[in-house]
XYZ file of C-alpha atoms in Angstrom:
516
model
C -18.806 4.748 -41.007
C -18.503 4.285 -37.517
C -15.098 3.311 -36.023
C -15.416 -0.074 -34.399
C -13.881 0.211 -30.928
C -13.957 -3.355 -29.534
C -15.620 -6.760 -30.325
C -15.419 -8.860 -27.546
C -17.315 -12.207 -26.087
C -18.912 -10.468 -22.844
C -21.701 -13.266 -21.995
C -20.241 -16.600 -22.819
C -22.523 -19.571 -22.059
C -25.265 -17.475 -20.771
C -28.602 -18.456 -20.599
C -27.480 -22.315 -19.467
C -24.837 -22.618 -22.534
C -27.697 -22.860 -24.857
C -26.930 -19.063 -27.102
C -23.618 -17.288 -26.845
C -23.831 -13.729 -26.390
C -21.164 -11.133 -28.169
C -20.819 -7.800 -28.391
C -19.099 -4.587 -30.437
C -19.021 -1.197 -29.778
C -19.558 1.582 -31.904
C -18.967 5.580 -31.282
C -20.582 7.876 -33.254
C -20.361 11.390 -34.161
C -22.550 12.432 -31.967
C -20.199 11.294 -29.025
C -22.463 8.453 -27.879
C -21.617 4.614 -28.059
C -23.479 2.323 -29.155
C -23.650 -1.885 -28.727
C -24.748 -4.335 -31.257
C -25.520 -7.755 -29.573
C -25.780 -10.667 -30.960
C -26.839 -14.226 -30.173
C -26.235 -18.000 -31.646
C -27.549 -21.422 -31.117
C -25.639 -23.489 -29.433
C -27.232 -26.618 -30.613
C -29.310 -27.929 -33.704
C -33.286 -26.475 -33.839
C -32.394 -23.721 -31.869
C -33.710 -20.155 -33.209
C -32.386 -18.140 -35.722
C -29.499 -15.584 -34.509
C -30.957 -13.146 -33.047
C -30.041 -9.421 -32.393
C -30.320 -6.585 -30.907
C -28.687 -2.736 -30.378
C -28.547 -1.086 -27.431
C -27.367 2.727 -27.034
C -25.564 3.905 -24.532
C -24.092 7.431 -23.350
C -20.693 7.992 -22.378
C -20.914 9.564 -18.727
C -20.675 13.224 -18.494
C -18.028 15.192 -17.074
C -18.695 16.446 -13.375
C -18.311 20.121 -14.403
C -20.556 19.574 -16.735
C -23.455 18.161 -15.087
C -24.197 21.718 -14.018
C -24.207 25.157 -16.283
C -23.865 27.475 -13.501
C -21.247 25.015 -12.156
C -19.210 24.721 -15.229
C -19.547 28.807 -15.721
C -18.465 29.735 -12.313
C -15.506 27.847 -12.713
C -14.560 29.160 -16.005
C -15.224 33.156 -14.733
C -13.154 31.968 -11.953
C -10.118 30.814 -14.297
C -10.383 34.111 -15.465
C -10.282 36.797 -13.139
C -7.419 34.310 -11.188
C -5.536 34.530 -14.530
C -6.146 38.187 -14.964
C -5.360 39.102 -11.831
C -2.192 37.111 -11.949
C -1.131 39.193 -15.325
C -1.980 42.474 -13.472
C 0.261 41.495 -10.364
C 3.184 40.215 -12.087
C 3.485 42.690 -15.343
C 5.258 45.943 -15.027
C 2.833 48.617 -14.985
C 3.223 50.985 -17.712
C 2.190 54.524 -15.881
C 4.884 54.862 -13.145
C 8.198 52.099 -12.634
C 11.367 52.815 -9.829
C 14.894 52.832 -12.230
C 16.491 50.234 -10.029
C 15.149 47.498 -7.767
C 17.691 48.019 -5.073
C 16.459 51.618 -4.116
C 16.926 51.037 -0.369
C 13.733 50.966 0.985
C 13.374 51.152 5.055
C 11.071 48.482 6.880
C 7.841 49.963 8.298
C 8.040 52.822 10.199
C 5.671 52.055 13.227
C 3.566 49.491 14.334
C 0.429 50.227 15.292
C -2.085 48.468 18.022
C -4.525 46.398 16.762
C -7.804 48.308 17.899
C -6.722 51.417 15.552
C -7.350 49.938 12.070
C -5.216 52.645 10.373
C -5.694 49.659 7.333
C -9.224 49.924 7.223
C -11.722 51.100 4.369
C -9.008 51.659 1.452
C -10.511 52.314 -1.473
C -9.785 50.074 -4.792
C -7.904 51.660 -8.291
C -9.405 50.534 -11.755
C -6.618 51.885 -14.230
C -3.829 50.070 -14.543
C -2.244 51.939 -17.047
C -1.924 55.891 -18.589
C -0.911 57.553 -21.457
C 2.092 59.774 -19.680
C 3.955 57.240 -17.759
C 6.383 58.747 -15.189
C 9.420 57.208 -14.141
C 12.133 57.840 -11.329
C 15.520 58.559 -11.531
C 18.361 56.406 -8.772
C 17.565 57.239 -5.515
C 20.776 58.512 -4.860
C 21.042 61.187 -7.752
C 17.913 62.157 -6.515
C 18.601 62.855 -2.816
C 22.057 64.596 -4.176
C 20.534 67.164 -5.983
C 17.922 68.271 -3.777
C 20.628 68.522 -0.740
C 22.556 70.506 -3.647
C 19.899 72.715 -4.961
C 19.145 73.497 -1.465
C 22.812 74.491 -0.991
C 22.990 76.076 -3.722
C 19.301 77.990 -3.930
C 19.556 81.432 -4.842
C 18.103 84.615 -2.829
C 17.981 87.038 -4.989
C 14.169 86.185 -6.344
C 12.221 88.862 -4.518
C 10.128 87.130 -1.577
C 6.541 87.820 -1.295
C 5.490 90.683 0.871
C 2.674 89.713 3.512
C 0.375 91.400 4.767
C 0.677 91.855 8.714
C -1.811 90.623 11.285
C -3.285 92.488 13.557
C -3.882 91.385 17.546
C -7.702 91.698 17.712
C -8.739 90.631 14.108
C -11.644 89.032 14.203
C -11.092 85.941 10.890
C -7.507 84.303 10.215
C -7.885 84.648 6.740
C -9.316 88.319 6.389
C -12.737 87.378 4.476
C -11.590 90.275 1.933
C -14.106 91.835 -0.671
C -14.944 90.470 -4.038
C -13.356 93.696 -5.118
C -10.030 93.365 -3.128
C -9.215 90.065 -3.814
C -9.442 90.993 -7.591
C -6.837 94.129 -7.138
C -4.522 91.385 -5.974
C -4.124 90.111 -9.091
C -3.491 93.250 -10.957
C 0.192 93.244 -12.162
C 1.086 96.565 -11.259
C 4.656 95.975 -10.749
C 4.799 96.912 -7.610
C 7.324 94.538 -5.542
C 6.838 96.615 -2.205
C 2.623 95.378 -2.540
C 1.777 93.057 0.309
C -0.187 90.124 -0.299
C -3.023 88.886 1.982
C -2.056 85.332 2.823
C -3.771 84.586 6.006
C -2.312 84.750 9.861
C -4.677 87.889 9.841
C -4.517 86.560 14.098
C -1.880 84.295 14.977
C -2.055 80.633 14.091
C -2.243 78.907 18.091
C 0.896 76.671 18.132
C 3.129 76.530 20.843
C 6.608 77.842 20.329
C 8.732 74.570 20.486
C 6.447 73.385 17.534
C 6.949 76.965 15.712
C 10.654 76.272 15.902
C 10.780 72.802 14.558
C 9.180 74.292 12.018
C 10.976 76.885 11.337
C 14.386 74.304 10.994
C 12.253 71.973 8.442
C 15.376 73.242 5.670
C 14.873 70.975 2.330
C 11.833 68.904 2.198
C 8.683 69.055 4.469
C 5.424 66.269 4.014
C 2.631 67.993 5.552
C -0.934 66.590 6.428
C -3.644 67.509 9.158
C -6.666 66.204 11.128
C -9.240 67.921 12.795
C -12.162 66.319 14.387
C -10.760 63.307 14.669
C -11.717 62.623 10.902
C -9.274 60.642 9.710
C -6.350 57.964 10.984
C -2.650 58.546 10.986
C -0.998 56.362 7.826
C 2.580 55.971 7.745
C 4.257 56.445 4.957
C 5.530 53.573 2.344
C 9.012 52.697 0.325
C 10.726 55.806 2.086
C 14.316 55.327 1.763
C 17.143 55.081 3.698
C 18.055 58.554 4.281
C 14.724 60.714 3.884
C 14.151 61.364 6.881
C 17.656 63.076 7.298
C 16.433 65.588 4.527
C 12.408 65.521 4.442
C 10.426 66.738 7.576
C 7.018 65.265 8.100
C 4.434 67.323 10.531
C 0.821 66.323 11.091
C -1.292 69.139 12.154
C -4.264 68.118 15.052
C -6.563 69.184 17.214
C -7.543 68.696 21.165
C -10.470 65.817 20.281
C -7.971 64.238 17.690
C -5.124 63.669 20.666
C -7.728 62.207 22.767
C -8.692 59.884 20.094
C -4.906 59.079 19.805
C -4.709 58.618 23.684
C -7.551 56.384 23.707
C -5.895 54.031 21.055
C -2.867 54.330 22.875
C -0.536 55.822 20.410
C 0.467 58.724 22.488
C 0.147 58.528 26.041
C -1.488 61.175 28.289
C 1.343 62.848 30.034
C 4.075 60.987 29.010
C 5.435 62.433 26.289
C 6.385 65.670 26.843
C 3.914 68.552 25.281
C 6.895 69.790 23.465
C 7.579 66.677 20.876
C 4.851 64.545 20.151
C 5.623 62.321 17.194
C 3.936 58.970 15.995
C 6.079 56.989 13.946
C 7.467 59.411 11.056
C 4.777 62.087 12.108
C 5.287 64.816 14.175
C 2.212 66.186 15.845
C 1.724 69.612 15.973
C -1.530 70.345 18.558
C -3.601 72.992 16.939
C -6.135 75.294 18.797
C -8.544 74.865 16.284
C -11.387 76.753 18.645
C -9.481 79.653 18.263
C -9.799 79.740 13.928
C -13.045 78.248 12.423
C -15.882 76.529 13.654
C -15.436 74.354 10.488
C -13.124 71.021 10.512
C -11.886 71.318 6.965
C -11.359 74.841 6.790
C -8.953 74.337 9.841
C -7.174 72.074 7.835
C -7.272 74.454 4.678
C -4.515 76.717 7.045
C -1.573 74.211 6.722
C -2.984 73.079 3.207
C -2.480 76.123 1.202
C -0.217 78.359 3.892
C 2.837 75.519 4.125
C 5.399 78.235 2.594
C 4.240 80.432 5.950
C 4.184 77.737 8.128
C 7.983 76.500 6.790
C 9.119 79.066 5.655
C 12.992 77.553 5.281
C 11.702 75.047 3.182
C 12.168 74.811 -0.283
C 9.643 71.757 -1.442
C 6.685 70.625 -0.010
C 3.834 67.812 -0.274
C 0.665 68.436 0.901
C -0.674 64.454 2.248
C -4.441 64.825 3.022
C -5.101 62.373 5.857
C -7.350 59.923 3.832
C -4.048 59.387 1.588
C -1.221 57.606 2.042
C 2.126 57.869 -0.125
C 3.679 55.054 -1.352
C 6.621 56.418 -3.012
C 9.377 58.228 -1.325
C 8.613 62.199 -1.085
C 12.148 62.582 -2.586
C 11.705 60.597 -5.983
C 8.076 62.400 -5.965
C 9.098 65.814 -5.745
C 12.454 65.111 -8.434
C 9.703 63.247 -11.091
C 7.024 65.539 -10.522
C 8.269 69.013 -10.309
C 11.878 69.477 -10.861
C 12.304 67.339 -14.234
C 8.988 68.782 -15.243
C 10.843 72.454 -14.307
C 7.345 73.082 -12.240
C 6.119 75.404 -9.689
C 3.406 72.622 -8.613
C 2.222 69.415 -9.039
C -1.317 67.972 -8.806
C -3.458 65.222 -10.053
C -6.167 65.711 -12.689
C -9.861 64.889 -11.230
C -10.506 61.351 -12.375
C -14.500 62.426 -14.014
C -14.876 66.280 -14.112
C -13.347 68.556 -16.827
C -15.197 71.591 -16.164
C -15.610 73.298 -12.467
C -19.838 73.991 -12.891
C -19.462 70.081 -13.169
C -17.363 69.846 -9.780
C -19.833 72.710 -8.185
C -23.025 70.520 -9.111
C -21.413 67.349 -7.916
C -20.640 69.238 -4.600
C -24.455 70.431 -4.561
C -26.307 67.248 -5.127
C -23.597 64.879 -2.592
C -23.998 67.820 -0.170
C -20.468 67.893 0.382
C -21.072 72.159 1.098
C -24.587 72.178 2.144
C -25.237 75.791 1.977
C -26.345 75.741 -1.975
C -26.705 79.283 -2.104
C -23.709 80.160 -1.095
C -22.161 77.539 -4.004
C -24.394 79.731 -6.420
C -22.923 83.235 -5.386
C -19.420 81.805 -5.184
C -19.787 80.659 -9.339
C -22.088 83.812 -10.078
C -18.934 85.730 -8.801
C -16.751 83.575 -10.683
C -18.479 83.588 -14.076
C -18.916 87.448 -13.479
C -14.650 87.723 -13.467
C -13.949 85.860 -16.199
C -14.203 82.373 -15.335
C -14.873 79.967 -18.847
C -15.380 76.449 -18.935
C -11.911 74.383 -20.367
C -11.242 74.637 -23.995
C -8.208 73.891 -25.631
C -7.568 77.524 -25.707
C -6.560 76.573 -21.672
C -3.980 74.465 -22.999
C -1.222 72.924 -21.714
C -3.544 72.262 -19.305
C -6.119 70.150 -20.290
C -8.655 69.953 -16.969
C -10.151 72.641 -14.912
C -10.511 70.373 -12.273
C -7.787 68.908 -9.688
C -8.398 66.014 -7.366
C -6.515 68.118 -4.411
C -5.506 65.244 -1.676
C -1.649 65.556 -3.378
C -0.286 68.924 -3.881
C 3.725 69.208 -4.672
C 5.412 72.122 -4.509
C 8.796 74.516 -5.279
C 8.599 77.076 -2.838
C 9.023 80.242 -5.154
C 6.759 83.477 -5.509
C 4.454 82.088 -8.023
C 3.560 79.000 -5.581
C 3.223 81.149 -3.282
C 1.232 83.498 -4.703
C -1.042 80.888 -5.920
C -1.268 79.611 -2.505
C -2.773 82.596 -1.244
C -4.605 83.750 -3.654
C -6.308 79.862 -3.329
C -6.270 80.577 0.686
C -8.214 84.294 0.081
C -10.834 82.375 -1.752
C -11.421 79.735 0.238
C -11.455 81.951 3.259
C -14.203 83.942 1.499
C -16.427 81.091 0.240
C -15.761 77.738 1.749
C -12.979 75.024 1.942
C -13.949 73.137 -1.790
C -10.644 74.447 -3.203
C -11.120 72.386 -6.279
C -13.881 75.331 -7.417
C -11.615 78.104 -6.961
C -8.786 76.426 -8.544
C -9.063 76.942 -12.471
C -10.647 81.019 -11.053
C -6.826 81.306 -9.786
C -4.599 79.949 -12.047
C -6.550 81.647 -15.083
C -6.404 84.905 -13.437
C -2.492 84.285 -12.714
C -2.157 83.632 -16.250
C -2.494 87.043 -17.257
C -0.025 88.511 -14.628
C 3.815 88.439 -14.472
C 4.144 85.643 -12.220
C 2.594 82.905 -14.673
C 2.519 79.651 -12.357
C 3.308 76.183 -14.247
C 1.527 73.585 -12.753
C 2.351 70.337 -13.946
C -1.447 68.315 -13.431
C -0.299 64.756 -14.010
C -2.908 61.580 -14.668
C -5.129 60.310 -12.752
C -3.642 57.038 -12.761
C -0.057 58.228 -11.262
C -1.939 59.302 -8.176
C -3.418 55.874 -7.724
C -0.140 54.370 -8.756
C 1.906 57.155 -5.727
C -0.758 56.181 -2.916
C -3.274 54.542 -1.351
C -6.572 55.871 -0.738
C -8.962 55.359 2.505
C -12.396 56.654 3.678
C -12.551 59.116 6.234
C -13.264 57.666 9.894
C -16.989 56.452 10.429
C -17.237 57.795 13.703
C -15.727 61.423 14.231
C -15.151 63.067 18.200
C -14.972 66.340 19.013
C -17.262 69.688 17.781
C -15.090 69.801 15.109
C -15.994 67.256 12.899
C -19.694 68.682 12.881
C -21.243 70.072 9.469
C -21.568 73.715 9.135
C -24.400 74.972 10.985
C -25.886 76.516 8.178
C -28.259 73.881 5.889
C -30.714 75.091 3.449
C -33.082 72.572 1.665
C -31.735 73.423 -1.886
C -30.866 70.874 -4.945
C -27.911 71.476 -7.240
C -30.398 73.074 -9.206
C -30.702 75.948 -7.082
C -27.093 76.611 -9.279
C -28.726 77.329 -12.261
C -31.933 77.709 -11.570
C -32.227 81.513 -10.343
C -30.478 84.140 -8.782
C -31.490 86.469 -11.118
C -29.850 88.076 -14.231
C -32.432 86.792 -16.451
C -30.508 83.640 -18.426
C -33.285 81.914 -19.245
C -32.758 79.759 -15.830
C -29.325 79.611 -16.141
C -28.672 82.720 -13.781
C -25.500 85.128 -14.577
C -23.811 81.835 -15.508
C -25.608 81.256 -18.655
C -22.523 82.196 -20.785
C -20.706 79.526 -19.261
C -23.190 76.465 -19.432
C -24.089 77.592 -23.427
C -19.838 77.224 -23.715
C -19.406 74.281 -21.524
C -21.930 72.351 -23.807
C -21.294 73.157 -27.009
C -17.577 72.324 -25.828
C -19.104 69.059 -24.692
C -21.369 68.276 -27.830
């Protein structure tokens, strides 16, 4: 039955008084309302009641009216409610112990026109499976101004091997054959190790000294070509600058790029210290080294225990990145509780390197494609085998290299130029040579330990931007050499037989059956 609402007179002595007019109201399941009228004689003879029913719809809600309307609002009440649980929950993959870590205001502030802010990329994962947390602040910068105290000499250094006046390469560009020998644990402490500064790196000698004083902690990043902007560093406490050293490595068409911003004036500061907010700049004669950008910036990237060598840790910055977490409660988390010679961050897609060598093929980020084929031919000739959990610990092949944390000890170091000797041979993708290097090192006496944390701690420890859209200076320009190949040209030939596969074919049958 329907529930009667109301039953009311609503036309009284309509009509000239002759029929009265009532009314009820009815609402019915279906939501609508409906009216049964009736009418009586007033007087004698008139007609019969009569009646009638009239339906009528209650009026529909504004956000209603319109489907697209009413789902727009509701995806918006979403996202504005997910976003809000995002914001305000603690994340689960990387937390500070204490809230009142002092935390200095910004560092520097930087002219409108420069856009240091500009292209950052977004982060997807808001949560891993090995969070990481950080110990007080305090404790932290204790120990490391303790262990440096305290650090011990009597680990035998690495030997180098010396330069010579009129080499022609920094690096060497070393055989196939003699980079292998280097490997070869022969027990031999008085063997010296080719780990670039074959010519001398073109600093000037007020820089060199700085340098050489960097004692405890040194934050390192570079830009050649103007590529990139200078990012200050985030939550850096109170006292880290009185222990960590930060140096940013440029070259001539960078500094006039920094002129023409205004950050540095032409002149003015003297050619000795250069320095923009925590950064000291260290000018670079890059026309002297490579005719490559990035392999310029390879130098300070994999050579930091040469270029400091006083320092005991180190955190290689690239110049798209900037940290967010103090360097001290970086290195602490990252390598000393994890009792690590280095740190980096797994690659967020790629497992295997042939995946990392045919992503580098078909984004031309190396455009010489045969060159990428010889390098992995030579790689897969010497032992290189896609991951399998007979690799672990580790459980990637592939780094993402823009945050590299180290203890300065032989096996970093060794690492870091047997890495250098490789790139120096091949070309400045060091994320291809990695897994070549650290399974070679394996099977020697200095083992390295690298601790390769998730992918989501490195989005949680920085920010990420894209390189500058405009770049000045020769420097920035793309290696002269471009052949029309596809990333197929990596499997595809080169002879060997392998069914198309080349003298790789071991690896790809592996990698897939791995995969499958």
């Amino acid at each position: 039955m329907p529930e009667i609402l109301q039953g009311k007179e609503l036309f009284g002595g309509w009509s000239s008084g002759v029929v009265t007019w009532k009314a009820r109201r009815w609402r019915w399941g279906d939501g609508s309302v409906r009216c049964h009228v009736m009418g009586k004689p007033r007087e004698k003879g008139a007609p019969a009641t009569a009646t009638a029913t009239a339906t009528a719809t209650a009026p529909t809600p504004f956000l209603c009216r319109s489907k697209p309307l009413c789902f727009s609002c509701l995806y918006l009440f979403t996202c504005v409610s997910l976003a809000l649980y995002l914001s305000l929950s603690p994340t689960k993959c990387i937390f500070r112990s204490s809230p009142f870590d002092p935390v200095q205001s910004p560092l520097f502030s930087y002219p409108s026109s420069y856009g240091q802010n500009k292209h950052s990329l977004p982060t997807l994962r808001s949560s891993c499976s090995s969070p990481v947390s950080f110990s007080d602040y305090w404790s932290v910068l204790k120990e490391i101004r303790e262990s440096q105290r305290n650090s011990s000499s009597s680990v035998p250094a690495l030997k180098y091997m010396a330069g010579e006046l009129q080499a022609v390469s920094f690096g060497g560009n070393f055989s196939v054959e003699r980079r292998i020998s280097f490997f070869d644990d022969n027990g031999d402490e008085e063997r010296e190790v080719p780990c670039g500064f074959i010519k001398p790196f073109p600093i000037n000698a007020h820089d060199r000294a700085a340098m050489e004083n960097c004692n405890e902690v040194v934050v390192v990043s570079a830009i050649f070509g103007d590529h990139d902007k200078i990012r200050q560093p985030r939550g850096i406490g109170s006292k880290t600058l009185q222990v960590a050293c930060f140096f940013m490595f440029v070259d001539d068409s960078t500094l006039r790029g920094l002129v023409r911003h205004r950050l540095i004036i032409s002149g003015g500061q003297s050619s000795e210290y250069r320095s923009v907010g925590a950064w000291r700049l260290v000018n670079v004669s890059a026309e002297e080294l490579y005719p490559n950008a990035a392999m310029n910036g390879v130098i300070p990237k994999y050579l930091v225990h040469r270029l400091f060598p006083n320092s005991k840790y180190s955190i290689w910055v690239d110049a798209k990145i900037q940290l967010v977490v103090d360097p001290l409660l970086l290195i602490h988390s990252l390598v000393i509780k994890e009792n690590a010679d280095m740190a980096i961050s797994k690659h967020p897609f790629f497992v295997h390197t042939m995946e990392e060598a045919i992503a580098t093929a078909r984004w031309r980020k190396w455009l010489d494609i045969d060159a990428l084929r010889v390098q992995m031919e030579t790689y897969c000739d010497n032992g290189l085998r896609p991951w399998s959990s007979r690799k672990l610990p580790y459980t990637s092949d592939v780094p993402d290299s823009a945050v590299i944390l180290r203890k300065h000890g032989p096996a970093s170091n060794l690492f870091s130029c047997m890495m250098f000797n490789e790139l120096d041979a091949f070309n400045p993708r060091d994320q291809l040579a990695f897994a070549y290097v650290r399974d070679k090192m394996s099977h020697t006496k200095l083992r390295i330990n690298i601790n390769m944390f998730e992918v989501e701690v490195f989005e949680k420890i920085t920010l990420e931007y894209r390189h500058n859209m405009k770049q000045g200076g020769p420097a920035a320009q793309a290696p002269t050499i471009i052949r029309a190949k596809t990333e197929s040209s990596l499997y595809g030939g080169g002879g060997g037989g392998g069914g198309g596969m080349g003298r790789c074919r071991r690896y790809f049958l592996e990698m897939w059956s791995e995969s499958n």
